[in-house]
Short mmCIF file of C-alpha atoms in Angstrom, two decimals:
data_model
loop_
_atom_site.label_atom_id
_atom_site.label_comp_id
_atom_site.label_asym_id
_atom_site.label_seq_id
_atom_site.Cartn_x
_atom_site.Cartn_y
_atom_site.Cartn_z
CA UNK D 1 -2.61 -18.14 -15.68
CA UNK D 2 -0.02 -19.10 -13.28
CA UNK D 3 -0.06 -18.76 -9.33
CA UNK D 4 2.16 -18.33 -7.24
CA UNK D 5 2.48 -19.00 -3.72
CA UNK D 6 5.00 -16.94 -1.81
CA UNK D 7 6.75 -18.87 1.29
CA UNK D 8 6.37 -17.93 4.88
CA UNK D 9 6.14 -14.35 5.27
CA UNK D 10 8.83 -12.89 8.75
CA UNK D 11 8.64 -9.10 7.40
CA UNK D 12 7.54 -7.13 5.35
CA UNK D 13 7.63 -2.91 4.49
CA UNK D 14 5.20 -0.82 3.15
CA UNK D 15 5.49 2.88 2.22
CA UNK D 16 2.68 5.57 1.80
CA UNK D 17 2.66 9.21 1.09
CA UNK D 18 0.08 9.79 2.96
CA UNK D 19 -2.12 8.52 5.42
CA UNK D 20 -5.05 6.18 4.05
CA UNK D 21 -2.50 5.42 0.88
CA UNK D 22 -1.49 1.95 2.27
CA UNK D 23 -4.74 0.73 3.13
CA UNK D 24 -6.66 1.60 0.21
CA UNK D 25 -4.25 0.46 -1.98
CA UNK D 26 -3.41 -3.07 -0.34
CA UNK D 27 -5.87 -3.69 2.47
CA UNK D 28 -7.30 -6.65 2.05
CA UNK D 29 -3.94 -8.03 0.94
CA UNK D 30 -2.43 -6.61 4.34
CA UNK D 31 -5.48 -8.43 6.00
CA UNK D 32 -4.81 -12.07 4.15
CA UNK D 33 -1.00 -11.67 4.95
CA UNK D 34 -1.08 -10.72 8.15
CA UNK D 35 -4.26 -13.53 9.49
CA UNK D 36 -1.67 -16.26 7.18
CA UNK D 37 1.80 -15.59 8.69
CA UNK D 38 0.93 -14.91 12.93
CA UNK D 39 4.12 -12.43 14.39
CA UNK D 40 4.59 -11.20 10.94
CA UNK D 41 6.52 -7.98 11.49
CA UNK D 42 5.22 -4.57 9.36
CA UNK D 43 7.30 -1.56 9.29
CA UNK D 44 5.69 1.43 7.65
CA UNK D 45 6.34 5.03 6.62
CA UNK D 46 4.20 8.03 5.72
CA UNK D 47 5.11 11.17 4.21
CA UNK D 48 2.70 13.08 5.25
CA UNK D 49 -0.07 13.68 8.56
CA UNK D 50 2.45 14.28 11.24
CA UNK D 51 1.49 15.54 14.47
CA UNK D 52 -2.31 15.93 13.51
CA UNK D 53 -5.15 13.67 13.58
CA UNK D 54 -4.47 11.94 11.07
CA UNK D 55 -1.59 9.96 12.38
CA UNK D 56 -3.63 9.00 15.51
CA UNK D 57 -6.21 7.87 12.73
CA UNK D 58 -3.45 5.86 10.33
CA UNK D 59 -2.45 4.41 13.73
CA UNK D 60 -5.52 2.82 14.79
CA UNK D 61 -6.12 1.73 11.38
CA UNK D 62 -2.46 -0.33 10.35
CA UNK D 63 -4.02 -1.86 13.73
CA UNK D 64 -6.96 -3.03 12.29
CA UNK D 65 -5.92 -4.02 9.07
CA UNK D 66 -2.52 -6.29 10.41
CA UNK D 67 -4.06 -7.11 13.86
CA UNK D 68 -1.55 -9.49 16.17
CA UNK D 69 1.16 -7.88 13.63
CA UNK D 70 4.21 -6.25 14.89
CA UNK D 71 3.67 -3.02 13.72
CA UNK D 72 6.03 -0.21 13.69
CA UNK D 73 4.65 2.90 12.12
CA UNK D 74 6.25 6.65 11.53
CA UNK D 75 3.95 9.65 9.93
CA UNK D 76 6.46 12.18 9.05
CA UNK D 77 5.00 15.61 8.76
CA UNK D 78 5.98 16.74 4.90
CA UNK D 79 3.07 18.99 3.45
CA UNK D 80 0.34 17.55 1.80
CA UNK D 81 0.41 17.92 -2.07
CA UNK D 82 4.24 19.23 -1.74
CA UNK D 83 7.04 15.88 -1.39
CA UNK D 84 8.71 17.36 -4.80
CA UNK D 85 9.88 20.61 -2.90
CA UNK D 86 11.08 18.03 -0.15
CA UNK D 87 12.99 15.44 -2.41
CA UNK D 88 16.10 15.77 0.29
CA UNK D 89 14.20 14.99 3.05
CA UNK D 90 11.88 12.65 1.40
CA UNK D 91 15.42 10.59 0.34
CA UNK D 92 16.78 10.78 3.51
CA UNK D 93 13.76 9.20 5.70
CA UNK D 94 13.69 6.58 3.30
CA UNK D 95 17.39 5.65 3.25
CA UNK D 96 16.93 5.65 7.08
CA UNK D 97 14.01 3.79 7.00
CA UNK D 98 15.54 1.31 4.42
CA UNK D 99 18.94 1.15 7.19
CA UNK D 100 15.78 -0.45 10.23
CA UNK D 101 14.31 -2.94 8.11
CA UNK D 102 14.85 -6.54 6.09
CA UNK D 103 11.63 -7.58 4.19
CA UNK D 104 10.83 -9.80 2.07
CA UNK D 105 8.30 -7.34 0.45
CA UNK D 106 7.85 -3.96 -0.05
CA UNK D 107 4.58 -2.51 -0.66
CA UNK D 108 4.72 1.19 -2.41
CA UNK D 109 2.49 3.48 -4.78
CA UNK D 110 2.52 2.80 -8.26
CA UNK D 111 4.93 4.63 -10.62
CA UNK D 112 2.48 6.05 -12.44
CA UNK D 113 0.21 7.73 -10.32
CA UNK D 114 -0.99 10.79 -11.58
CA UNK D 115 -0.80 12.47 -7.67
CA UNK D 116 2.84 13.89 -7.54
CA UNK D 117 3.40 13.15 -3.85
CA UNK D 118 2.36 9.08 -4.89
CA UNK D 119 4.87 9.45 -8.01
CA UNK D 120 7.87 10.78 -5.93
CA UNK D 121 7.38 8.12 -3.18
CA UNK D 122 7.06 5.43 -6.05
CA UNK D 123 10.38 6.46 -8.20
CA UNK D 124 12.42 6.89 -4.64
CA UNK D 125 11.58 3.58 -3.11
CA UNK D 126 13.57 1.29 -5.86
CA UNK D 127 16.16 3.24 -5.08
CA UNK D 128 16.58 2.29 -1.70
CA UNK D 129 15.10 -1.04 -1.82
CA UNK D 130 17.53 -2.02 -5.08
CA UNK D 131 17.56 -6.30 -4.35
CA UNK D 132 13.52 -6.12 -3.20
CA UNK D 133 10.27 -7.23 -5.14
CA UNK D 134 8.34 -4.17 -5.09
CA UNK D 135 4.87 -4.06 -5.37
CA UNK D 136 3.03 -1.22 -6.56
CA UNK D 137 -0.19 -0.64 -5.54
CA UNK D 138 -2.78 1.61 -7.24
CA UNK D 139 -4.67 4.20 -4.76
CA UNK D 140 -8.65 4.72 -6.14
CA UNK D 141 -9.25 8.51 -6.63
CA UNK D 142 -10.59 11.53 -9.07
CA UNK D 143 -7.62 11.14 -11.51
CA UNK D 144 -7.96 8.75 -14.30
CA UNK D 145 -4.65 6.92 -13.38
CA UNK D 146 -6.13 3.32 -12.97
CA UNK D 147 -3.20 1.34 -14.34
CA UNK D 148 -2.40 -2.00 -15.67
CA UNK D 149 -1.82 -4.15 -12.98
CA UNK D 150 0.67 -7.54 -14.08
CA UNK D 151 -0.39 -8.96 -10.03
CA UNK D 152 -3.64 -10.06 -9.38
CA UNK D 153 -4.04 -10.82 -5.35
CA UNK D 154 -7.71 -12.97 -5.47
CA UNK D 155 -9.17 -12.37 -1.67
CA UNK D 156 -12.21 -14.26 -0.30
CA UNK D 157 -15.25 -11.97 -0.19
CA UNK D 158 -15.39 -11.08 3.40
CA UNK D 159 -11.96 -9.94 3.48
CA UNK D 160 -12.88 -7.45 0.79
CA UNK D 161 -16.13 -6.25 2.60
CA UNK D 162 -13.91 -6.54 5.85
CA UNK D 163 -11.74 -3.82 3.92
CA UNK D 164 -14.46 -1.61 3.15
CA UNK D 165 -15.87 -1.62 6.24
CA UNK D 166 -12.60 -0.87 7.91
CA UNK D 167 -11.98 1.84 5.34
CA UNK D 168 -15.34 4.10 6.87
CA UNK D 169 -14.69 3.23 10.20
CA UNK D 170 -11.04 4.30 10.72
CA UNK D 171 -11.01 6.90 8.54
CA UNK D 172 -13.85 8.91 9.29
CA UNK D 173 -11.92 12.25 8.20
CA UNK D 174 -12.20 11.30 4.77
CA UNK D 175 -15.96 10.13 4.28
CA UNK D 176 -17.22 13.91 2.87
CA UNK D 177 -14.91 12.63 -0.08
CA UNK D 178 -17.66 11.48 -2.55
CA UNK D 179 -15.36 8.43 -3.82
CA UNK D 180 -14.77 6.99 -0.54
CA UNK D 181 -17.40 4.63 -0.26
CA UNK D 182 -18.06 0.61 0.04
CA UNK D 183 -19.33 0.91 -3.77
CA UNK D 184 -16.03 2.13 -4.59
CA UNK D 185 -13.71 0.04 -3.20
CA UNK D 186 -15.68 -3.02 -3.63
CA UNK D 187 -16.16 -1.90 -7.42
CA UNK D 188 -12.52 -2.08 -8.17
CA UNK D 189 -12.38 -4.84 -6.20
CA UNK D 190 -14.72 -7.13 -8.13
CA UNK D 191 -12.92 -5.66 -11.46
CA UNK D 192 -9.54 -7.12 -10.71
CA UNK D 193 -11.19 -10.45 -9.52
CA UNK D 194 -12.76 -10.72 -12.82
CA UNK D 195 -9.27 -10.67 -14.50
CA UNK D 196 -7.67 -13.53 -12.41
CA UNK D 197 -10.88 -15.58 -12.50
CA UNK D 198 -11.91 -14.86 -8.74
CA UNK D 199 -14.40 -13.00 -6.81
CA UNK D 200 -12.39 -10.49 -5.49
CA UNK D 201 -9.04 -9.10 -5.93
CA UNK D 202 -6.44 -6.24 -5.63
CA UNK D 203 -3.66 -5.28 -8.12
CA UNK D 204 -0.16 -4.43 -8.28
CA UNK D 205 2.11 -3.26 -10.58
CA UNK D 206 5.87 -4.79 -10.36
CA UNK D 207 8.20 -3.37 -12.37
CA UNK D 208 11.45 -6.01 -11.85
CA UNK D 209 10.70 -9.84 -10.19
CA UNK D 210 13.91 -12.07 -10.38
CA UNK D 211 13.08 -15.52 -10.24
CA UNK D 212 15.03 -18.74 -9.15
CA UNK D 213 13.73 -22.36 -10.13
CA UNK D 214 16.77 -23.65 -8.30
CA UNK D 215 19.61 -23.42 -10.64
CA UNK D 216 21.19 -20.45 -9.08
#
């Protein structure tokens, strides 16, 4: 097994279809980052949850999980279950979104997640984002979509219970769901810090990493 450690972290950009997507799928890694590199700067777009509750409630949670960040968030207001009847639009928010930002890391749903709305967001961002490492995360649900991840993140144990707990509290509008629960997340959790020899962990898929050991 071989880790590595990434430099100091300036900015970085993470995508979700909808709201909840981000922090279920990289949480505790949003927690680590942000507590490791203070004025870190996160810009973030959502497909979906515009001008309801639910952008008040992805608000107050990117708050939580990046807290002392520089966070810039926008919920666009695309329907729910429908971003393949708005490819145009869907393109178009993220080439304007890609036109704001310079990370050093994008953060996006995994290419093969089984939701259609995750999968659209997931094949448009390398488009956009052509020269970035993009990490896919995976998003726990119904579907039998759990995929391979080929990046472990190990975090300490109380930054995955300070995930869980964070989950419940700031989204309340999802806890009738019978999957959204501390066993859950903390489940998966454990799973992928079995497979990089830690307590706790979350996975990513990356499809492309280019690597320089100096000879460049």
């Amino acid at each position: 097994m071989i880790t590595l450690t990434p430099s100091r972290l300036t900015e970085i950009a993470m995508l979700g279809a909808h709201c909840d997507d981000i922090a279920i799928g990289m949480g505790a890694t949003l927690l680590t980052v942000a507590a490791a590199n203070p004025g870190l700067r996160v810009r973030a777009l959502v497909l979906s949850g515009g001008g309801t509750d639910r952008a008040a409630e992805e608000r107050h949670a990117l708050e939580s999980f990046c807290p002392g960040a520089d966070l810039e968030l926008t919920v666009l207001d695309v329907p729910d279950g429908r971003a393949p009847a708005h490819w145009d639009r869907i393109k178009d928010a993220l080439a304007a979104f890609r036109a704001g930002v310079e990370p050093q890391l994008v953060f996006a749903p995994q290419r093969a997640d089984a939701h259609q709305d995750h999968r659209l967001l997931a094949e448009l961002v390398p488009t956009e984002f052509r020269d970035h490492a993009v990490f896919g995360y995976e998003i726990l649900k119904w579907e039998t979509d759990t995929p391979r991840p080929n990046v472990l993140h190990p975090v300490t144990p109380e930054i995955a219970r300070r995930k869980a707990e964070l989950l419940a509290r700031c989204y309340r509008s999802q806890a009738h769901r019978d999957w959204f629960d501390d066993e859950s997340f903390l489940g998966l959790a454990r799973l992928r810090g079995v497979q990089c020899h830690a307590g706790y962990a979350e996975g990513f898929v990356v499809d492309k990493l280019i690597v320089d050991f100096g000879g460049a």
